[in-house]
mmCIF file of C-alpha atoms and ligand atoms in Angstrom:
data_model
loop_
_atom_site.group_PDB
_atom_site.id
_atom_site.type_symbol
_atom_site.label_atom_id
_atom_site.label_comp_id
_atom_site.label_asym_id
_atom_site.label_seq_id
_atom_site.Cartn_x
_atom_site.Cartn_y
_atom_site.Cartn_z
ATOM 1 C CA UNK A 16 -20.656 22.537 -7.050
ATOM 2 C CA UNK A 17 -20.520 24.836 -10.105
ATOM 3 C CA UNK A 18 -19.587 21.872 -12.457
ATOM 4 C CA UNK A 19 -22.789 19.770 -10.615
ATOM 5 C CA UNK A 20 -22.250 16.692 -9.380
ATOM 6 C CA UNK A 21 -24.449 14.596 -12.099
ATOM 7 C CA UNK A 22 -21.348 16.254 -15.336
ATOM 8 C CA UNK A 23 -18.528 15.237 -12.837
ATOM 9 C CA UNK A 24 -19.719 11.703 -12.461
ATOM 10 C CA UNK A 25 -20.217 11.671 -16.019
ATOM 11 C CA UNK A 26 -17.468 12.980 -17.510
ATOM 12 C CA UNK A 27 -14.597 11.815 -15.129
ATOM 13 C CA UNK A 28 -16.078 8.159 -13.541
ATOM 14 C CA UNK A 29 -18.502 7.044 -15.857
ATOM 15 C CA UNK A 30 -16.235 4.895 -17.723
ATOM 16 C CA UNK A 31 -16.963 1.350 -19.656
ATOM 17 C CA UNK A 32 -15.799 -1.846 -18.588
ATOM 18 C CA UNK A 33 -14.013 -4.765 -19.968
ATOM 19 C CA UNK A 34 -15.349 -6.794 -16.981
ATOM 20 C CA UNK A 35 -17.960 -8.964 -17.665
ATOM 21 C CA UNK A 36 -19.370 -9.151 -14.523
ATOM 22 C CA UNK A 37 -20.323 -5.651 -13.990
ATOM 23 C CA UNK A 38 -23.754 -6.394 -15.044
ATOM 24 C CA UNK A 39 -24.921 -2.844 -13.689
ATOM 25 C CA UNK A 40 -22.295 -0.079 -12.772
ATOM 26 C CA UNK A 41 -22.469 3.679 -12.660
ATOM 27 C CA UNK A 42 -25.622 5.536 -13.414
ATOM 28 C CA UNK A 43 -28.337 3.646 -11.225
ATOM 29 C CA UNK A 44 -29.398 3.335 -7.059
ATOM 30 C CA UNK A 45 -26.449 0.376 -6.758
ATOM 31 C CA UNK A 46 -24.255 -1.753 -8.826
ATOM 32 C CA UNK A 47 -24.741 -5.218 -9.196
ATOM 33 C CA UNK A 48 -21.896 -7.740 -10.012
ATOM 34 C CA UNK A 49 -21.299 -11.095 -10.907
ATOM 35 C CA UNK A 50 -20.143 -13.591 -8.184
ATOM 36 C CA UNK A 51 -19.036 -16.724 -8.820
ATOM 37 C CA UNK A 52 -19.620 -20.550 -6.746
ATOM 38 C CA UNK A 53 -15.696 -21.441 -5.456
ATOM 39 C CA UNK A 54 -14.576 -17.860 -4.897
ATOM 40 C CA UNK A 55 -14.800 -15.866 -1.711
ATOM 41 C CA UNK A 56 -15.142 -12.200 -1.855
ATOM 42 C CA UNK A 57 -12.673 -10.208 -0.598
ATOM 43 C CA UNK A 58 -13.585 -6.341 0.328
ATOM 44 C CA UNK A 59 -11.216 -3.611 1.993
ATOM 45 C CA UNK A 60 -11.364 0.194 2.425
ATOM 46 C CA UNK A 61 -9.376 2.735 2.818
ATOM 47 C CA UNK A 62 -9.822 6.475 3.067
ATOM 48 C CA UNK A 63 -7.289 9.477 2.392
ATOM 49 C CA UNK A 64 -6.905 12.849 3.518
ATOM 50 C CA UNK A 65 -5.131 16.066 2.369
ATOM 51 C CA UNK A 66 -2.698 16.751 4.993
ATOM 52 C CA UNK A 67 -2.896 13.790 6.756
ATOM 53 C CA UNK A 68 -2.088 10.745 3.962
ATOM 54 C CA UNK A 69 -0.513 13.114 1.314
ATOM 55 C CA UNK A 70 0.703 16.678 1.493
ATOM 56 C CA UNK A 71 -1.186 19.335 0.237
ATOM 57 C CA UNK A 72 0.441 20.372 -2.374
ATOM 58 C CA UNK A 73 0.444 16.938 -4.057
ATOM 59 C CA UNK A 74 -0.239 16.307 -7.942
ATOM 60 C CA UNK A 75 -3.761 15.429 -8.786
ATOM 61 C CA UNK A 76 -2.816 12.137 -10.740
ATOM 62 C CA UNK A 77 -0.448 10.868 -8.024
ATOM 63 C CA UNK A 78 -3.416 11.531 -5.227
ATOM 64 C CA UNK A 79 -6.121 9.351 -7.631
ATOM 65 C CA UNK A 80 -3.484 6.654 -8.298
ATOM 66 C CA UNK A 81 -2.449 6.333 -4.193
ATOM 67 C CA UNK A 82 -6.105 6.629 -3.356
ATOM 68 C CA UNK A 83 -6.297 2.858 -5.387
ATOM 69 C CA UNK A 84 -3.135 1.680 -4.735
ATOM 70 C CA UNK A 85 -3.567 1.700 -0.850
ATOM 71 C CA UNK A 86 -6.389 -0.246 -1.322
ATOM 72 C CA UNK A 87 -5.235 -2.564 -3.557
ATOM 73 C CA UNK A 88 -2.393 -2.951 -1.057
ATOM 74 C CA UNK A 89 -5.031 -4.573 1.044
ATOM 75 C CA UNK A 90 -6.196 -6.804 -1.342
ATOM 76 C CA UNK A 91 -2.437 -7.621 -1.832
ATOM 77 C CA UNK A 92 -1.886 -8.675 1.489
ATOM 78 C CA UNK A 93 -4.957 -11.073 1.274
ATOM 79 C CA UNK A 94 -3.436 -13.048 -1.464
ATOM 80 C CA UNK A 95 -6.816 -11.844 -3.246
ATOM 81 C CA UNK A 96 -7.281 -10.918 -6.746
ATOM 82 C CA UNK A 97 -8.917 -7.393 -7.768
ATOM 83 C CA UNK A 98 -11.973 -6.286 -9.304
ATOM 84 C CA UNK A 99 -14.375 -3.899 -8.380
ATOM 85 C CA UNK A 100 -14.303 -0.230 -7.192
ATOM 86 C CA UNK A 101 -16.711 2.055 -5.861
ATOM 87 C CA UNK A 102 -15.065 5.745 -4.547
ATOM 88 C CA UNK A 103 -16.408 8.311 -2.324
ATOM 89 C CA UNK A 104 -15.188 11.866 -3.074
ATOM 90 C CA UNK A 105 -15.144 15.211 -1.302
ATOM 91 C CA UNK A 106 -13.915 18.142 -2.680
ATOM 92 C CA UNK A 107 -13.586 21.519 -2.143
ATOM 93 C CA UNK A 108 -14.943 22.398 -4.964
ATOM 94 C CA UNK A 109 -15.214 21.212 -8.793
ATOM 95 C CA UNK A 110 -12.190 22.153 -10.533
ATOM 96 C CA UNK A 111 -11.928 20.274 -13.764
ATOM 97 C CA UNK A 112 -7.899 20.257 -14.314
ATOM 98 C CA UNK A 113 -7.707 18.611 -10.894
ATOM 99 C CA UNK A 114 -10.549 16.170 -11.673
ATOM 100 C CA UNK A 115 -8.977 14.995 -15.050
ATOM 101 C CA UNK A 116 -5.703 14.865 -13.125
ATOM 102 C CA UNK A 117 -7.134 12.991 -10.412
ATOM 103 C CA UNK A 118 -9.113 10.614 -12.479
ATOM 104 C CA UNK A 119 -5.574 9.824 -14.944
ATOM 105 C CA UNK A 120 -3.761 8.658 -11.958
ATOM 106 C CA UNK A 121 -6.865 6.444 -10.613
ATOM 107 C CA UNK A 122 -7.466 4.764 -13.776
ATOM 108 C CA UNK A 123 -4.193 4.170 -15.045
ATOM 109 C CA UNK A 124 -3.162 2.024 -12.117
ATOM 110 C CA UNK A 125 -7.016 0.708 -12.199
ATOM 111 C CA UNK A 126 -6.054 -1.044 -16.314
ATOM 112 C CA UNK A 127 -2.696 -2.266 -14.964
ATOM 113 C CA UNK A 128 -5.087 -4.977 -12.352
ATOM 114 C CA UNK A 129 -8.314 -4.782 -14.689
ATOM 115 C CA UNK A 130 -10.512 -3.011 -11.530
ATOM 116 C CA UNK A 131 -13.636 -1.220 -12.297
ATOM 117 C CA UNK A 132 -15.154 1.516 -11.393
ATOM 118 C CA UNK A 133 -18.539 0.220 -10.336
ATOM 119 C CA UNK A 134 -20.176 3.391 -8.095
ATOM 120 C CA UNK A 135 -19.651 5.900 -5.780
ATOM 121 C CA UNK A 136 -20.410 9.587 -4.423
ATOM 122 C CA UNK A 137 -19.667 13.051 -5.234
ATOM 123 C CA UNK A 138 -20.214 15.512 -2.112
ATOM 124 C CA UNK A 139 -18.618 19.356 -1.715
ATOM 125 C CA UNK A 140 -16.166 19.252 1.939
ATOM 126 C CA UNK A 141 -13.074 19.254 2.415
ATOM 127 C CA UNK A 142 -10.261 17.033 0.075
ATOM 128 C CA UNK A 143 -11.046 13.595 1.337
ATOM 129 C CA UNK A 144 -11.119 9.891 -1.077
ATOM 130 C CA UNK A 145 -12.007 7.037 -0.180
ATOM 131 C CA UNK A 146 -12.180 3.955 -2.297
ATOM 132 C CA UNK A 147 -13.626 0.662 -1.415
ATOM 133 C CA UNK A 148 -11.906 -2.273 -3.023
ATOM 134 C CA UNK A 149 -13.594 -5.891 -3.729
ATOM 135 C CA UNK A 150 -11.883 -9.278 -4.931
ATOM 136 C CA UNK A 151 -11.982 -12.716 -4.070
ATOM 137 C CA UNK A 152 -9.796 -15.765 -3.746
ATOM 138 C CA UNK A 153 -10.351 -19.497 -4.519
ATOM 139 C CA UNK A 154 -12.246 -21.241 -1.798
ATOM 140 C CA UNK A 155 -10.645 -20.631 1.393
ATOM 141 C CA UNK A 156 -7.192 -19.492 -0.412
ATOM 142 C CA UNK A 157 -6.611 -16.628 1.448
ATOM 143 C CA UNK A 158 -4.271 -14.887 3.334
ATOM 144 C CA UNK A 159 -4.170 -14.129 6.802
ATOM 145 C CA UNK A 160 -2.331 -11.996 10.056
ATOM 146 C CA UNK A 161 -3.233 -15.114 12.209
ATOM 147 C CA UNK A 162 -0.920 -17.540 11.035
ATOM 148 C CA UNK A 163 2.438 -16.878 12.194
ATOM 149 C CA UNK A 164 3.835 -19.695 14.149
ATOM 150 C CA UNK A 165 7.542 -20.005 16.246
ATOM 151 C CA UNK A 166 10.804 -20.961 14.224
ATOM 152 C CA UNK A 167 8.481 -19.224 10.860
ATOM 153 C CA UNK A 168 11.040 -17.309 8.684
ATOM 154 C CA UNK A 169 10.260 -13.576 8.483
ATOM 155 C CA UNK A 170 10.329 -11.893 4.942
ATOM 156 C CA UNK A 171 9.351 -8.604 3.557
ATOM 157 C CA UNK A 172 9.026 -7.805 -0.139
ATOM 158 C CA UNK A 173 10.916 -4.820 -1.838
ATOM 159 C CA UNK A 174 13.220 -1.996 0.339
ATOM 160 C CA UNK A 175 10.815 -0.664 3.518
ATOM 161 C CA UNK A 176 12.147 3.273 4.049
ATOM 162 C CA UNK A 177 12.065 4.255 0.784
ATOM 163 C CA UNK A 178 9.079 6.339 0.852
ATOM 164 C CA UNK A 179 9.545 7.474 3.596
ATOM 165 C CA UNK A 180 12.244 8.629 2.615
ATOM 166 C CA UNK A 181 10.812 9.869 -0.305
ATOM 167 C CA UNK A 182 8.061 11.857 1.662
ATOM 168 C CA UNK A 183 11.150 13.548 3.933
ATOM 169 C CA UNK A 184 12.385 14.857 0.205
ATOM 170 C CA UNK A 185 9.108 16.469 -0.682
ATOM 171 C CA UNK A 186 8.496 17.528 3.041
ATOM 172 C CA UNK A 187 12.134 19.203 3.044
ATOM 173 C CA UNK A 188 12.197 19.967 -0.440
ATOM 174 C CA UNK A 189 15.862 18.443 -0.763
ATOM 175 C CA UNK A 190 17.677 18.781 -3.959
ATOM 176 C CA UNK A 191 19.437 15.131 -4.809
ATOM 177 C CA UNK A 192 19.153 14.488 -8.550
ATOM 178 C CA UNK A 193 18.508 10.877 -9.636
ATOM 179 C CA UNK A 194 18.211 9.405 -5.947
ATOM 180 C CA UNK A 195 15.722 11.897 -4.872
ATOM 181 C CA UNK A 196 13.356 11.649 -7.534
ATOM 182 C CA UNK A 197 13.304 7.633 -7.300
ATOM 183 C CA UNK A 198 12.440 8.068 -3.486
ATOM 184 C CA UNK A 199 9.796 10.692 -4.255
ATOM 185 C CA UNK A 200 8.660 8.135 -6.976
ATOM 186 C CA UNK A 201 8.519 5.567 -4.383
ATOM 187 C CA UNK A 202 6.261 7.559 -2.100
ATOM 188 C CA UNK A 203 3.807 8.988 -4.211
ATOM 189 C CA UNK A 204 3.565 5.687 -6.480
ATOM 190 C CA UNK A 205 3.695 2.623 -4.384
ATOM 191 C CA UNK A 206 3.149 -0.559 -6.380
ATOM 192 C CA UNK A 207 0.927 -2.989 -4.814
ATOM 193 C CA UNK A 208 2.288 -6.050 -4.433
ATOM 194 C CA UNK A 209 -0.896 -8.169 -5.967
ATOM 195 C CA UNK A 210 1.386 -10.546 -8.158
ATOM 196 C CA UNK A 211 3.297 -11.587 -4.755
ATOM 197 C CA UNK A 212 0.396 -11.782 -2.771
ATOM 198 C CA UNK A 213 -1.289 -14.622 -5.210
ATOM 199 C CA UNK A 214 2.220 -16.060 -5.617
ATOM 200 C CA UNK A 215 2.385 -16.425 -1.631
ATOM 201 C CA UNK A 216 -0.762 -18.098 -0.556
ATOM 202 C CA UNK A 217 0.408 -21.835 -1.185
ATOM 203 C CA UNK A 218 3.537 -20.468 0.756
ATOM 204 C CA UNK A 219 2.916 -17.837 3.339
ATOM 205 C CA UNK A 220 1.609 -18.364 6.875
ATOM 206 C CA UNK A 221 0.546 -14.745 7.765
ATOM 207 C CA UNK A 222 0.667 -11.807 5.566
ATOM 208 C CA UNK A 223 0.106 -8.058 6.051
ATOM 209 C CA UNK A 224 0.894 -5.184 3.662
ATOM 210 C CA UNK A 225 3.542 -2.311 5.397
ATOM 211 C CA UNK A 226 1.633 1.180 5.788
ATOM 212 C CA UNK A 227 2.479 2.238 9.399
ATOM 213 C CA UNK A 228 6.118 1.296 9.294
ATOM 214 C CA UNK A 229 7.266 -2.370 9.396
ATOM 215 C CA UNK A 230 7.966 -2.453 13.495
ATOM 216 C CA UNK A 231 4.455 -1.150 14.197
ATOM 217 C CA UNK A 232 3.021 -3.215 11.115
ATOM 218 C CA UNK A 233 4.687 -6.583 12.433
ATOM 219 C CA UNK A 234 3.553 -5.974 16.096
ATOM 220 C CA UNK A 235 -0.007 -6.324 14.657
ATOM 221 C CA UNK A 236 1.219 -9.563 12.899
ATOM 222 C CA UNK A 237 2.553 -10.826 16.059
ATOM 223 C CA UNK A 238 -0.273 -9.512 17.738
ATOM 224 C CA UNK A 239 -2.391 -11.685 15.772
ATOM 225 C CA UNK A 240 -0.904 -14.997 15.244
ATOM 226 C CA UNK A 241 0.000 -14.931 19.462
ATOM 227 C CA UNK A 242 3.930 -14.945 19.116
ATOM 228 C CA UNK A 243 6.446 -12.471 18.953
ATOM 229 C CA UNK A 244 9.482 -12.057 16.525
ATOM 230 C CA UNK A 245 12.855 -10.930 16.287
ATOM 231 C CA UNK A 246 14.289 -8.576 13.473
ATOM 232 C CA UNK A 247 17.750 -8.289 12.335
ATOM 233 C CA UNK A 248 17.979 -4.799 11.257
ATOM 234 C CA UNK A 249 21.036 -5.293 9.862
ATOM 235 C CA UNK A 250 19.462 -7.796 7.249
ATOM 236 C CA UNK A 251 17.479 -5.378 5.932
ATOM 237 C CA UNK A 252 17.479 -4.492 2.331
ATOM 238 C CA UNK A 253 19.568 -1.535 1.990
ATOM 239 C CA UNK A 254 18.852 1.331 -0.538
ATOM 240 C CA UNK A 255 21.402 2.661 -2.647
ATOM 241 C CA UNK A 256 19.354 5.752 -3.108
ATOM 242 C CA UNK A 257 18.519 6.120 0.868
ATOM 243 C CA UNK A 258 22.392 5.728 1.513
ATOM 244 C CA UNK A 259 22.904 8.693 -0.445
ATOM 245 C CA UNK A 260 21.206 11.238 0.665
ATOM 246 C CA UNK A 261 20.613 10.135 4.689
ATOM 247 C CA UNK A 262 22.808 8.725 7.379
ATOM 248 C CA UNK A 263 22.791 5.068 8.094
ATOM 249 C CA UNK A 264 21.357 5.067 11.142
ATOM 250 C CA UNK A 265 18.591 7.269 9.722
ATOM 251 C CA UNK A 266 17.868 4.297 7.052
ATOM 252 C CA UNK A 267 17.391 2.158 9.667
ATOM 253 C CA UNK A 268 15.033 4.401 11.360
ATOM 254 C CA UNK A 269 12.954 5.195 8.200
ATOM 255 C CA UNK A 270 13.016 1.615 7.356
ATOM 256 C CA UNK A 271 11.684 0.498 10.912
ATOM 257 C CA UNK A 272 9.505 3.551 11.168
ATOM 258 C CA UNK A 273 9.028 4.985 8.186
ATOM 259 C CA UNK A 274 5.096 4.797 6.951
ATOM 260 C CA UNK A 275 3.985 4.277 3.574
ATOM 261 C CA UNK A 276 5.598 1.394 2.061
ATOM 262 C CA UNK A 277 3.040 -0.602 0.801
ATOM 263 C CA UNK A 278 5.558 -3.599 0.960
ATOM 264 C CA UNK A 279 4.115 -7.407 1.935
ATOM 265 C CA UNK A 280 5.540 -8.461 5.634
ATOM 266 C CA UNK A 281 4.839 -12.453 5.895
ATOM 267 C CA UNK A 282 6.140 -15.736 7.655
ATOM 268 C CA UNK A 283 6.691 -19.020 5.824
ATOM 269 C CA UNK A 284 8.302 -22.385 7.837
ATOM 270 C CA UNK A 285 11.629 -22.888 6.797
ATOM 271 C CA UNK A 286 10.906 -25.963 5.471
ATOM 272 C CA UNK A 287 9.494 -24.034 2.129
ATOM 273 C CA UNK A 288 11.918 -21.439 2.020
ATOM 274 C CA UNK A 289 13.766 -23.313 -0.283
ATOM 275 C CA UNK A 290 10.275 -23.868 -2.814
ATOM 276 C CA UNK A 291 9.726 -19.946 -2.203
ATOM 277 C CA UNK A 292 13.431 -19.209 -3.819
ATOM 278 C CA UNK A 293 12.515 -21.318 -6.941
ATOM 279 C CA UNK A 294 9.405 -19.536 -7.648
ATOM 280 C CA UNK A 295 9.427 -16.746 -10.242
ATOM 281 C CA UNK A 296 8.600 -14.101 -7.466
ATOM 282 C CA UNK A 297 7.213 -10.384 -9.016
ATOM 283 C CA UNK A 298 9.252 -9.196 -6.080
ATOM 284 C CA UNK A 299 12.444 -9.050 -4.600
ATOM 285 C CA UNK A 300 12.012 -10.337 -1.200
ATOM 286 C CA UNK A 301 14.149 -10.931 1.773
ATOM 287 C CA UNK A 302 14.507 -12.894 5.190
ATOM 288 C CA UNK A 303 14.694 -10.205 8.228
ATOM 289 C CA UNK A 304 14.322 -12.369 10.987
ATOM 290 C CA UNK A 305 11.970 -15.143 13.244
ATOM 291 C CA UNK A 306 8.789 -15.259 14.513
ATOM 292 C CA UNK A 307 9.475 -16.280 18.506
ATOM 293 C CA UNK A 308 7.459 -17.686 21.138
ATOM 294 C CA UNK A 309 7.757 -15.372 23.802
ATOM 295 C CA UNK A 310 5.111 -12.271 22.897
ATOM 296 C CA UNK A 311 7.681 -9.681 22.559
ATOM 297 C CA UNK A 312 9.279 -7.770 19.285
ATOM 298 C CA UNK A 313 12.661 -7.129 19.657
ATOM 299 C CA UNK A 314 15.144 -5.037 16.745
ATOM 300 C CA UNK A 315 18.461 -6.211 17.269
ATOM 301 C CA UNK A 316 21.497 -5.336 15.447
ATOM 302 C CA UNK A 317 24.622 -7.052 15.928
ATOM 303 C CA UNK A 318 22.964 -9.176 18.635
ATOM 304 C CA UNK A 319 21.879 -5.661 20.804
ATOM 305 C CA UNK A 320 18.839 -4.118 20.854
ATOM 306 C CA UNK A 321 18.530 -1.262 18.216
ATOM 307 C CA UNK A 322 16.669 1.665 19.672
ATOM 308 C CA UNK A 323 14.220 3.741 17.734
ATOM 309 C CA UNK A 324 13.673 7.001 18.118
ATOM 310 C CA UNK A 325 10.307 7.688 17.697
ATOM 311 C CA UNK A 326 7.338 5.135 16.468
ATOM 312 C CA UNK A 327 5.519 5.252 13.151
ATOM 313 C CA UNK A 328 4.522 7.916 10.201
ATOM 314 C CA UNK A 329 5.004 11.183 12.997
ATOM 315 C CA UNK A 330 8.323 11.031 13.341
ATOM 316 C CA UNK A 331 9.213 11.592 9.583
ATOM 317 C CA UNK A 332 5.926 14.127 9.395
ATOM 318 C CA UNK A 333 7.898 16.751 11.382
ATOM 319 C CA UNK A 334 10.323 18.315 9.120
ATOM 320 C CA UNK A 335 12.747 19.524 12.187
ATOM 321 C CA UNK A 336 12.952 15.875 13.736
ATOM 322 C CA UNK A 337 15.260 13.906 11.589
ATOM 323 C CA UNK A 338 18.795 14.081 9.930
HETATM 324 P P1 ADP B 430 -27.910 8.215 -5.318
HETATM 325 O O1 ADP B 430 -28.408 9.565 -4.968
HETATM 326 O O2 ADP B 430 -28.940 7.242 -5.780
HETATM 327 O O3 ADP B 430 -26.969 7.638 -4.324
HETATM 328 P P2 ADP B 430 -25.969 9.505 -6.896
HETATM 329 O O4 ADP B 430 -26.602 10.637 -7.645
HETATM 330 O O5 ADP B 430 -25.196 9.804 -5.677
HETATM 331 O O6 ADP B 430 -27.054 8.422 -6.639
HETATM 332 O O7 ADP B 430 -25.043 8.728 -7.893
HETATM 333 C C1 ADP B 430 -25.488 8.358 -9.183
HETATM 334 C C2 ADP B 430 -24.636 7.226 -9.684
HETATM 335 O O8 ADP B 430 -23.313 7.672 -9.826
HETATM 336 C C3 ADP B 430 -24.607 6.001 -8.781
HETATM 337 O O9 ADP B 430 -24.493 4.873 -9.607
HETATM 338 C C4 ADP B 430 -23.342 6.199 -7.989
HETATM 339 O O10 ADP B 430 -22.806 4.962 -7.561
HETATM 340 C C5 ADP B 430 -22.446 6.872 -9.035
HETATM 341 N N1 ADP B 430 -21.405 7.752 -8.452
HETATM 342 C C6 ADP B 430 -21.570 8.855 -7.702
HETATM 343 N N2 ADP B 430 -20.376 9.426 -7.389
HETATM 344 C C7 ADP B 430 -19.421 8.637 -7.955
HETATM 345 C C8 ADP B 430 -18.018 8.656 -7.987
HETATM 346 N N3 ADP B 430 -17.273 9.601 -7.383
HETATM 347 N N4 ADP B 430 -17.382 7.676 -8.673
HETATM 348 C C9 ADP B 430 -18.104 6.708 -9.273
HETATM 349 N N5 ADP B 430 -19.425 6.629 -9.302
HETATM 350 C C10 ADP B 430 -20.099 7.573 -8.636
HETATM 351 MG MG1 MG B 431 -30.145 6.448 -5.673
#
């Protein structure tokens, strides 16, 4: 790489730390870190790809802020609090505007949840990042897909469909002021839900974050804890901005199907549903149905079954397919 790999580490990762348990971070063979008696450590990764997790076209800063944020996502979902970072990054080549871009959008959302930046690796291929994200919870506090049992509420946090919404604006390039900028917004910024997560894990008995699309995601859940559910679509949260610019039935869709969301999907008894309302929650979140005993996962709106049209992230990738 013209600008050598050594003056990129330094100039765009090498950063100092606030953390006091980074006791050795970027610049030797390994980092070493602090870890505590009590906590359990909590480590997740998650790798994205131009083309394939983000168009190619995207900004710099929005592609090193999602490359985090679906990883703290993760960590979200585990009811586990962040820390540490290392990243692995392959580029095409060494262009320093997309570097400083790239490392802007990374670290800003790494000072909102105090994560550091603890190693990594630089090689030339094509545009690929992958972070690898480590936490921990108290003792055995954390959260899990397993735990799901029959007659458990169903809740997920925020509006799933949004961004994938958003990503059918950038894909389509449509024009809708205010309402298509939030979406965007909400695609190329999701907010993990880390607050919630922590918040849930006296409460919750399964959690998952939302990245494949909530019917797919809470298949796995179900999967998992050995039960099935069933999920009013028409208690979903409904999106002013999504009601504006697509059909309803298409809402639905991109809410069921849509990928990206980054939202928490989780399952409480409804014996604490009332404690869950009194809490202070980061988060809007809201009931969409029950976990079952029978194994199956059935939509239903106004008691039929509400038929999607096509499963997960490729049915919004195709630009033709929808609306
Ligand atoms: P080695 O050859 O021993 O693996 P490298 O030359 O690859 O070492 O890396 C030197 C140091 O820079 C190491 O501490 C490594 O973790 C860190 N590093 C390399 N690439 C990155 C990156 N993209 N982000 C953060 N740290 C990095
Ligand atoms: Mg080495």
């Amino acid at each position: 790489m013209s600008l050598g790999e050594f003056d990129i580490i330094a100039r765009y990762f090498a950063r100092k730390t606030e953390r006091g348990d980074v006791l050795l971070g970027i610049g030797d063979d390994a980092a070493v870190l602090d870890s505590q008696p009590g906590r359990k450590l909590v480590v997740a990764m998650d790798t994205i790809v131009e083309g394939v997790h983000f168009p190619v076209e995207t900004d710099a800063a929005d592609i090193g802020y999602r490359a985090l944020a679906v990883n703290l996502s993760d960590l979200a979902a585990m009811g586990a609090e962040p820390a540490w970072m290392t990243l692995s990054l392959s580029l095409p080549r060494a262009n320093e505007q997309w570097l400083s871009g790239f490392a802007s959008g990374l670290f800003e959302l790494a000072k909102d949840y105090n994560v550091a930046l603890v190693g990594g690796d630089t090689v030339r291929g094509p545009l690929v990042i992958t972070v690898q994200i480590a936490g921990w919870v108290e003792n055995d506090g954390w959260l899990a897909r397993s735990g799901a049992k029959p007659g458990d509420l169903l809740f997920v946090s925020g509006i799933p469909g949004e961004a994938a919404g958003g990503l059918a604006v950038v894909q389509r390039r449509i024009m809708g002021g205010e309402a298509a900028s939030f979406l965007k917004h909400r695609f190329l910024r999701p907010r993990p839900r880390i607050e919630l997560g922590r918040q849930l894990r006296n409460f919750a008995t399964a959690a998952m974050d939302v990245s494949d699309g909530l019917l797919t995601d809470l298949k796995k859940l179900c999967a998992a804890s050995a039960c099935g559910a069933q999920l009013n679509v028409d208690a979903l949260p409904e999106s002013l901005a999504m009601r504006e610019l697509f059909e309803a039935d298409d809402c639905w869709q991109y809410a069921l199907a849509g990928g990206d969301d980054y939202e928490l999907l989780f399952t409480l008894p409804p014996e604490r549903a009332a404690a869950l309302r009194t809490l202070q929650l980061q988060q809007r979140v809201t009931q969409i149905g029950v976990i079952t005993a029978d194994a199956s996962v059935v939509p239903l709106l106004e008691g039929q079954p509400f038929r999607i049209k096509r499963g997960g992230y490729d049915h919004f990738a195709n630009p033709n397919d929808v609306g």
